[in-house]
Amino acid sequence: MTSLTKNAIKKSFMKLLNQKQVNKITVKEIVEDCGINRNSFYYHFDDIPALIEEIFNDQVDELVNNQSPSENIYDGIITAIDFALQNKTAMLHIHNSASRDLFDRYLGRVAQRTVSEFFDTMTDGGKNIVPEDREAFILYYKSLLIGFVVEWLSDGMKYDLTTKIKRVCELFEGTTEIAYKRCRLLEEE
């Protein structure tokens, strides 16, 4: 029953978030929408930001569990973009709210995982690469991905980001391989 209640709270919140801004949603509205009492809400969540954080954590976990390693650095971020598109109004409300840092952390985790996994797939686990070069590679591409999404959100999600990212991939095809070739290898012992 606890899991059902928790999921009902999340579903109600997302429904409301697709209708109005975060700061306009109250715990009272959430519990009325899902037919529970306030104590049930506070049993599961300290407050609305904690609820938002759990929803984003659930999305990251779902991404981790459902996505196989990619040969394309941008595939993982496309999954996050799809979630954002399915909840466009909600994402814009969070992006433009005091809870934006929660979305930024979510986006950072998705980008970190996507780029790390891509790099490790490309380099056979990255075990022969100097750790500082691996970190630099991941930081660079993670920052690019985050920048694309933040710019898109700041512009109101008015254009097709998936198409833009695919075009960027075409324009810069081969550059990840060049960067990888420049990575220093660990010395054989």
mmCIF file of C-alpha atoms in Angstrom:
data_model
loop_
_atom_site.group_PDB
_atom_site.id
_atom_site.type_symbol
_atom_site.label_atom_id
_atom_site.label_comp_id
_atom_site.label_asym_id
_atom_site.label_seq_id
_atom_site.Cartn_x
_atom_site.Cartn_y
_atom_site.Cartn_z
ATOM 1 C CA MET A 1 0.000 0.000 0.000
ATOM 2 C CA THR A 2 2.864 2.390 0.789
ATOM 3 C CA SER A 3 4.247 2.126 -2.749
ATOM 4 C CA LEU A 4 0.795 2.738 -4.231
ATOM 5 C CA THR A 5 0.308 5.854 -2.112
ATOM 6 C CA LYS A 6 3.751 7.181 -2.977
ATOM 7 C CA ASN A 7 3.133 6.634 -6.686
ATOM 8 C CA ALA A 8 -0.291 8.300 -6.429
ATOM 9 C CA ILE A 9 1.339 11.351 -4.848
ATOM 10 C CA LYS A 10 3.932 11.540 -7.633
ATOM 11 C CA LYS A 11 1.303 11.124 -10.332
ATOM 12 C CA SER A 12 -0.925 13.812 -8.806
ATOM 13 C CA PHE A 13 1.982 16.202 -8.466
ATOM 14 C CA MET A 14 3.047 15.716 -12.102
ATOM 15 C CA LYS A 15 -0.549 16.234 -13.214
ATOM 16 C CA LEU A 16 -0.729 19.495 -11.256
ATOM 17 C CA LEU A 17 2.741 20.558 -12.398
ATOM 18 C CA ASN A 18 1.623 20.224 -15.999
ATOM 19 C CA GLN A 19 -1.144 22.710 -15.151
ATOM 20 C CA LYS A 20 0.556 25.298 -12.939
ATOM 21 C CA GLN A 21 3.856 26.582 -11.580
ATOM 22 C CA VAL A 22 5.624 24.792 -8.714
ATOM 23 C CA ASN A 23 5.119 27.628 -6.238
ATOM 24 C CA LYS A 24 1.360 27.563 -6.928
ATOM 25 C CA ILE A 25 0.980 23.877 -5.992
ATOM 26 C CA THR A 26 0.114 23.061 -2.400
ATOM 27 C CA VAL A 27 0.278 19.826 -0.461
ATOM 28 C CA LYS A 28 -3.460 20.237 0.063
ATOM 29 C CA GLU A 29 -4.061 20.148 -3.702
ATOM 30 C CA ILE A 30 -1.862 17.085 -4.133
ATOM 31 C CA VAL A 31 -3.574 15.088 -1.390
ATOM 32 C CA GLU A 32 -7.033 16.108 -2.587
ATOM 33 C CA ASP A 33 -6.166 15.068 -6.130
ATOM 34 C CA CYS A 34 -4.975 11.608 -5.106
ATOM 35 C CA GLY A 35 -7.548 11.110 -2.336
ATOM 36 C CA ILE A 36 -5.271 10.762 0.690
ATOM 37 C CA ASN A 37 -4.739 12.785 3.856
ATOM 38 C CA ARG A 38 -1.902 15.235 4.590
ATOM 39 C CA ASN A 39 -0.274 12.849 7.043
ATOM 40 C CA SER A 40 0.130 10.297 4.259
ATOM 41 C CA PHE A 41 1.934 12.890 2.151
ATOM 42 C CA TYR A 42 4.270 13.825 4.995
ATOM 43 C CA TYR A 43 4.878 10.171 5.819
ATOM 44 C CA HIS A 44 6.475 9.811 2.373
ATOM 45 C CA PHE A 45 7.905 13.274 1.685
ATOM 46 C CA ASP A 46 9.214 16.128 3.823
ATOM 47 C CA ASP A 47 7.974 18.732 1.359
ATOM 48 C CA ILE A 48 7.354 19.412 -2.321
ATOM 49 C CA PRO A 49 11.069 19.820 -3.205
ATOM 50 C CA ALA A 50 11.706 16.356 -1.720
ATOM 51 C CA LEU A 51 8.908 15.029 -3.925
ATOM 52 C CA ILE A 52 10.443 16.670 -7.003
ATOM 53 C CA GLU A 53 13.857 15.253 -6.152
ATOM 54 C CA GLU A 54 12.457 11.744 -5.831
ATOM 55 C CA ILE A 55 10.670 12.024 -9.172
ATOM 56 C CA PHE A 56 13.948 13.018 -10.842
ATOM 57 C CA ASN A 57 15.843 10.252 -9.035
ATOM 58 C CA ASP A 58 13.244 7.769 -10.284
ATOM 59 C CA GLN A 59 13.825 9.002 -13.826
ATOM 60 C CA VAL A 60 17.605 8.587 -13.519
ATOM 61 C CA ASP A 61 17.147 5.084 -12.095
ATOM 62 C CA GLU A 62 14.797 4.201 -14.942
ATOM 63 C CA LEU A 63 17.329 5.475 -17.459
ATOM 64 C CA VAL A 64 20.121 3.471 -15.835
ATOM 65 C CA ASN A 65 18.049 0.287 -15.706
ATOM 66 C CA ASN A 66 16.529 0.489 -19.181
ATOM 67 C CA GLN A 67 19.287 1.789 -21.398
ATOM 68 C CA SER A 68 22.010 -0.339 -22.881
ATOM 69 C CA PRO A 69 25.488 1.052 -23.570
ATOM 70 C CA SER A 70 25.476 3.318 -26.585
ATOM 71 C CA GLU A 71 27.809 3.830 -29.473
ATOM 72 C CA ASN A 72 26.440 7.354 -29.798
ATOM 73 C CA ILE A 73 27.192 9.867 -27.069
ATOM 74 C CA TYR A 74 23.866 11.632 -27.449
ATOM 75 C CA ASP A 75 21.484 8.649 -27.204
ATOM 76 C CA GLY A 76 21.234 8.798 -23.418
ATOM 77 C CA ILE A 77 20.395 12.466 -23.346
ATOM 78 C CA ILE A 78 17.644 11.839 -25.908
ATOM 79 C CA THR A 79 15.900 9.724 -23.247
ATOM 80 C CA ALA A 80 15.963 12.676 -20.854
ATOM 81 C CA ILE A 81 14.718 14.953 -23.612
ATOM 82 C CA ASP A 82 11.826 12.558 -24.272
ATOM 83 C CA PHE A 83 10.848 12.722 -20.573
ATOM 84 C CA ALA A 84 11.019 16.526 -20.761
ATOM 85 C CA LEU A 85 8.880 16.604 -23.912
ATOM 86 C CA GLN A 86 6.247 14.329 -22.359
ATOM 87 C CA ASN A 87 6.082 16.761 -19.436
ATOM 88 C CA LYS A 88 6.900 19.987 -21.284
ATOM 89 C CA THR A 89 4.898 22.391 -19.136
ATOM 90 C CA ALA A 90 6.082 20.696 -15.944
ATOM 91 C CA MET A 91 9.740 20.937 -17.015
ATOM 92 C CA LEU A 92 9.390 24.610 -17.860
ATOM 93 C CA HIS A 93 7.725 25.213 -14.490
ATOM 94 C CA ILE A 94 10.581 23.487 -12.660
ATOM 95 C CA HIS A 95 13.245 25.150 -14.827
ATOM 96 C CA ASN A 96 11.786 28.558 -13.956
ATOM 97 C CA SER A 97 11.320 27.844 -10.249
ATOM 98 C CA ALA A 98 13.300 27.873 -7.036
ATOM 99 C CA SER A 99 13.569 24.080 -7.482
ATOM 100 C CA ARG A 100 15.618 24.420 -10.649
ATOM 101 C CA ASP A 101 18.699 23.084 -8.893
ATOM 102 C CA LEU A 102 16.931 19.715 -8.590
ATOM 103 C CA PHE A 103 16.477 19.567 -12.355
ATOM 104 C CA ASP A 104 20.072 20.683 -12.898
ATOM 105 C CA ARG A 105 21.306 17.819 -10.685
ATOM 106 C CA TYR A 106 19.054 15.384 -12.562
ATOM 107 C CA LEU A 107 20.384 16.592 -15.901
ATOM 108 C CA GLY A 108 23.949 16.382 -14.609
ATOM 109 C CA ARG A 109 23.477 12.787 -13.484
ATOM 110 C CA VAL A 110 21.952 11.785 -16.819
ATOM 111 C CA ALA A 111 24.739 13.488 -18.781
ATOM 112 C CA GLN A 112 27.459 12.047 -16.497
ATOM 113 C CA ARG A 113 26.109 8.544 -16.916
ATOM 114 C CA THR A 114 25.612 8.887 -20.664
ATOM 115 C CA VAL A 115 29.073 10.261 -21.366
ATOM 116 C CA SER A 116 30.863 7.932 -18.927
ATOM 117 C CA GLU A 117 29.166 4.908 -20.410
ATOM 118 C CA PHE A 118 29.915 6.035 -23.952
ATOM 119 C CA PHE A 119 33.579 6.656 -23.117
ATOM 120 C CA ASP A 120 33.930 3.293 -21.391
ATOM 121 C CA THR A 121 32.262 1.521 -24.323
ATOM 122 C CA MET A 122 34.513 3.331 -26.778
ATOM 123 C CA THR A 123 37.699 2.597 -24.782
ATOM 124 C CA ASP A 124 37.009 -0.930 -23.554
ATOM 125 C CA GLY A 125 36.256 0.251 -20.050
ATOM 126 C CA GLY A 126 38.787 3.076 -20.088
ATOM 127 C CA LYS A 127 41.156 0.938 -18.052
ATOM 128 C CA ASN A 128 44.244 1.903 -20.100
ATOM 129 C CA ILE A 129 43.534 5.647 -20.085
ATOM 130 C CA VAL A 130 45.106 8.076 -17.612
ATOM 131 C CA PRO A 131 42.288 8.939 -15.131
ATOM 132 C CA GLU A 132 42.770 12.709 -15.596
ATOM 133 C CA ASP A 133 42.224 12.362 -19.357
ATOM 134 C CA ARG A 134 39.122 10.237 -18.825
ATOM 135 C CA GLU A 135 37.753 12.872 -16.424
ATOM 136 C CA ALA A 136 38.562 15.709 -18.864
ATOM 137 C CA PHE A 137 36.862 13.894 -21.761
ATOM 138 C CA ILE A 138 33.757 13.212 -19.678
ATOM 139 C CA LEU A 139 33.606 16.763 -18.294
ATOM 140 C CA TYR A 140 33.842 18.282 -21.767
ATOM 141 C CA TYR A 141 31.090 16.213 -23.358
ATOM 142 C CA LYS A 142 28.899 16.315 -20.244
ATOM 143 C CA SER A 143 29.095 20.128 -20.279
ATOM 144 C CA LEU A 144 28.149 20.208 -23.957
ATOM 145 C CA LEU A 145 25.088 18.061 -23.393
ATOM 146 C CA ILE A 146 23.951 20.046 -20.380
ATOM 147 C CA GLY A 147 24.472 23.283 -22.289
ATOM 148 C CA PHE A 148 22.248 22.091 -25.144
ATOM 149 C CA VAL A 149 19.413 21.201 -22.785
ATOM 150 C CA VAL A 150 19.669 24.327 -20.592
ATOM 151 C CA GLU A 151 19.697 26.578 -23.673
ATOM 152 C CA TRP A 152 16.650 24.729 -25.047
ATOM 153 C CA LEU A 153 14.764 25.099 -21.757
ATOM 154 C CA SER A 154 15.739 28.751 -21.442
ATOM 155 C CA ASP A 155 14.334 29.301 -24.933
ATOM 156 C CA GLY A 156 11.029 27.729 -23.867
ATOM 157 C CA MET A 157 11.596 24.374 -25.616
ATOM 158 C CA LYS A 158 10.470 26.009 -28.875
ATOM 159 C CA TYR A 159 12.578 23.959 -31.281
ATOM 160 C CA ASP A 160 13.238 20.271 -31.852
ATOM 161 C CA LEU A 161 16.311 19.609 -29.728
ATOM 162 C CA THR A 162 16.591 16.003 -30.892
ATOM 163 C CA THR A 163 17.012 17.153 -34.500
ATOM 164 C CA LYS A 164 19.540 19.803 -33.486
ATOM 165 C CA ILE A 165 21.610 17.319 -31.480
ATOM 166 C CA LYS A 166 21.574 14.820 -34.355
ATOM 167 C CA ARG A 167 22.776 17.564 -36.693
ATOM 168 C CA VAL A 168 25.551 18.515 -34.285
ATOM 169 C CA CYS A 169 26.585 14.838 -34.272
ATOM 170 C CA GLU A 170 26.796 14.917 -38.062
ATOM 171 C CA LEU A 171 28.795 18.158 -38.100
ATOM 172 C CA PHE A 172 31.288 16.980 -35.502
ATOM 173 C CA GLU A 173 31.440 13.315 -36.482
ATOM 174 C CA GLY A 174 34.845 11.843 -35.711
ATOM 175 C CA THR A 175 35.884 14.433 -33.125
ATOM 176 C CA THR A 176 35.245 12.103 -30.190
ATOM 177 C CA GLU A 177 37.549 9.549 -31.786
ATOM 178 C CA ILE A 178 40.220 12.214 -32.256
ATOM 179 C CA ALA A 179 39.894 13.235 -28.597
ATOM 180 C CA TYR A 180 40.124 9.593 -27.551
ATOM 181 C CA LYS A 181 43.285 9.102 -29.629
ATOM 182 C CA ARG A 182 44.833 12.045 -27.807
ATOM 183 C CA CYS A 183 44.162 10.492 -24.402
ATOM 184 C CA ARG A 184 47.328 9.426 -22.635
ATOM 185 C CA LEU A 185 47.668 5.755 -21.948
ATOM 186 C CA LEU A 186 48.694 4.303 -18.628
ATOM 187 C CA GLU A 187 52.218 3.028 -18.725
ATOM 188 C CA GLU A 188 52.518 -0.738 -18.829
ATOM 189 C CA GLU A 189 53.987 -2.092 -15.616
#
